[in-house]
Coordinates of C-alpha atoms in Angstrom, one line a residue:
M921 CA 0.0 0.0 0.0
S922 CA 1.1 3.5 -0.7
D923 CA 0.6 6.7 1.4
R924 CA -1.8 8.0 -1.1
T925 CA -5.3 9.1 0.1
Y926 CA -8.3 7.8 -1.8
P927 CA -12.0 8.7 -1.4
D928 CA -13.3 5.1 -1.3
T929 CA -12.4 2.2 1.0
V930 CA -13.5 -1.4 1.0
Q931 CA -13.3 -4.3 3.5
V932 CA -13.7 -7.9 2.3
Y933 CA -13.7 -11.1 4.4
V934 CA -12.5 -14.2 2.5
D935 CA -12.2 -17.5 4.4
G936 CA -12.4 -15.6 7.7
R937 CA -9.5 -13.3 6.8
L938 CA -10.0 -9.5 6.5
Y939 CA -8.6 -7.7 3.4
R940 CA -8.7 -3.9 3.1
G941 CA -8.3 -1.8 0.1
C942 CA -8.9 1.6 -1.4
G943 CA -9.7 3.2 -4.7
A944 CA -11.6 5.8 -6.7
Q945 CA -13.4 6.5 -9.9
S946 CA -11.0 7.2 -12.8
S947 CA -12.0 10.9 -12.8
F948 CA -10.5 11.2 -9.3
F949 CA -6.9 10.7 -10.7
N950 CA -7.2 13.8 -13.0
Q951 CA -7.9 15.9 -9.9
V952 CA -5.2 14.7 -7.5
G953 CA -1.4 14.7 -7.4
E954 CA 0.9 11.7 -6.7
G955 CA 0.4 12.1 -3.0
G956 CA -3.4 11.7 -3.4
Y957 CA -4.2 15.2 -2.4
P958 CA -6.1 17.6 -4.6
N959 CA -4.1 19.4 -7.3
Q960 CA -3.7 22.9 -6.2
P961 CA -3.7 25.9 -8.6
A962 CA -0.5 27.9 -8.8
P963 CA 0.0 30.4 -5.9
G964 CA -2.2 33.4 -6.3
G965 CA -4.6 31.2 -8.3
P966 CA -8.4 31.5 -8.2
V967 CA -10.3 32.0 -4.9
I968 CA -13.0 29.4 -4.3
N969 CA -16.3 31.2 -3.9
L970 CA -18.5 29.1 -1.5
S971 CA -21.8 30.9 -2.1
N972 CA -24.5 28.7 -3.5
T973 CA -22.4 25.5 -3.3
N974 CA -23.2 22.1 -1.7
W975 CA -20.6 19.7 -0.4
R976 CA -20.5 16.2 1.0
V977 CA -18.2 15.7 4.0
V978 CA -15.7 12.9 3.2
S979 CA -13.6 13.0 6.3
I980 CA -13.1 15.0 9.5
N981 CA -9.5 15.1 10.9
G982 CA -8.5 12.3 8.6
T983 CA -11.3 9.9 9.6
R984 CA -13.7 8.9 6.9
T985 CA -17.4 9.8 7.4
P986 CA -20.4 7.7 6.5
A987 CA -21.9 8.5 3.0
S988 CA -25.1 10.0 4.3
N989 CA -26.0 12.8 6.7
F990 CA -22.6 14.5 6.4
Y991 CA -22.7 17.8 4.4
I992 CA -22.1 21.5 4.3
N993 CA -24.3 23.8 2.1
F994 CA -23.5 27.4 1.6
M995 CA -26.2 30.0 0.7
P996 CA -25.2 33.6 -0.1
D997 CA -24.9 34.6 3.6
R998 CA -25.8 31.5 5.6
M999 CA -24.6 27.9 5.8
G1000 CA -26.1 24.7 6.9
A1001 CA -24.2 21.6 8.0
K1002 CA -24.8 18.1 9.3
F1003 CA -22.0 15.9 10.8
G1004 CA -24.2 12.8 11.4
C1005 CA -26.9 13.6 13.9
N1006 CA -27.7 17.2 14.6
S1007 CA -28.2 20.1 12.1
L1008 CA -26.2 23.2 12.3
G1009 CA -26.9 26.7 10.9
A1010 CA -24.9 29.9 11.0
G1011 CA -24.1 33.1 9.1
Y1012 CA -20.7 33.2 7.5
S1013 CA -18.4 35.6 5.7
Q1014 CA -15.6 34.8 3.2
T1015 CA -12.7 37.1 2.5
G1016 CA -10.4 35.5 -0.1
N1017 CA -9.6 32.0 1.1
V1018 CA -10.6 32.7 4.7
L1019 CA -14.0 31.6 6.0
K1020 CA -15.4 33.0 9.3
V1021 CA -18.5 31.3 10.7
G1022 CA -20.8 33.3 13.0
A1023 CA -22.9 32.1 16.0
V1024 CA -24.0 28.6 15.4
M1025 CA -27.6 27.4 16.0
A1026 CA -27.9 23.6 16.3
T1027 CA -30.4 21.0 17.2
R1028 CA -29.5 19.1 20.4
M1029 CA -30.5 15.5 20.0
S1030 CA -28.7 12.9 22.0
C1031 CA -26.8 10.8 19.6
P1032 CA -24.8 7.5 20.1
D1033 CA -21.6 9.0 18.7
M1034 CA -21.0 12.7 18.8
S1035 CA -17.3 12.6 17.9
F1036 CA -17.7 13.9 14.3
E1037 CA -20.1 16.7 15.4
T1038 CA -17.7 17.8 18.2
Q1039 CA -14.7 17.8 15.9
G1040 CA -16.5 19.4 12.9
S1041 CA -18.0 22.1 15.0
A1042 CA -14.7 22.9 16.6
I1043 CA -13.0 23.3 13.2
L1044 CA -15.7 25.8 12.1
M1045 CA -15.4 27.9 15.3
Q1046 CA -12.0 29.1 14.3
P1047 CA -11.1 31.1 11.2
V1048 CA -10.9 28.5 8.4
T1049 CA -8.6 28.4 5.4
V1050 CA -10.4 27.2 2.2
S1051 CA -8.2 25.3 -0.3
G1052 CA -8.8 22.8 -3.0
Y1053 CA -9.3 22.4 -6.7
G1054 CA -12.0 21.0 -9.0
N1055 CA -14.7 19.3 -7.0
Q1056 CA -12.6 18.8 -3.9
L1057 CA -12.2 21.2 -1.0
T1058 CA -10.5 21.3 2.4
L1059 CA -11.5 23.5 5.3
T1060 CA -8.6 23.8 7.7
S1061 CA -8.4 25.6 11.1
R1062 CA -6.3 25.2 14.2
A1063 CA -8.8 22.6 15.4
G1064 CA -8.2 20.3 12.3
S1065 CA -9.6 19.8 8.8
I1066 CA -12.7 18.8 6.9
E1067 CA -12.4 17.2 3.5
L1068 CA -15.3 17.8 1.1
V1069 CA -16.4 16.8 -2.4
Q1070 CA -18.9 18.8 -4.3
A1071 CA -22.4 17.3 -4.2
Q1072 CA -24.0 16.6 -7.5

């Protein structure tokens, strides 16, 4: 196995033995470099405008998320997010590649596992650097990172 990061993983049991693998659609390889991270435009390249975009959360702090109920949607001046169980909403502003999220409103259901919500919320509470290329995006703050792919 390489140190490359792929968006898809698989686990297969054969004769009681676990095999793990990873991969991606062929279009993925046109958007990532040899290290598996999104190709970045040249320094000073285009700023990613988040307004009116929808994203699926792929991982939080390097841990893959389930395929459903993990998203961030950006309206012109508000955002909505879900990191598994509860829904979050907040105003936001974007200056260049820096995202600042305002006061967050959230539902408060008791959930069996709150780790993704706790980590994702902590990342958004700090000034966030937005980076990426094509249909992949990374939100990074002092609290960690959220990897996203653009929702269809």
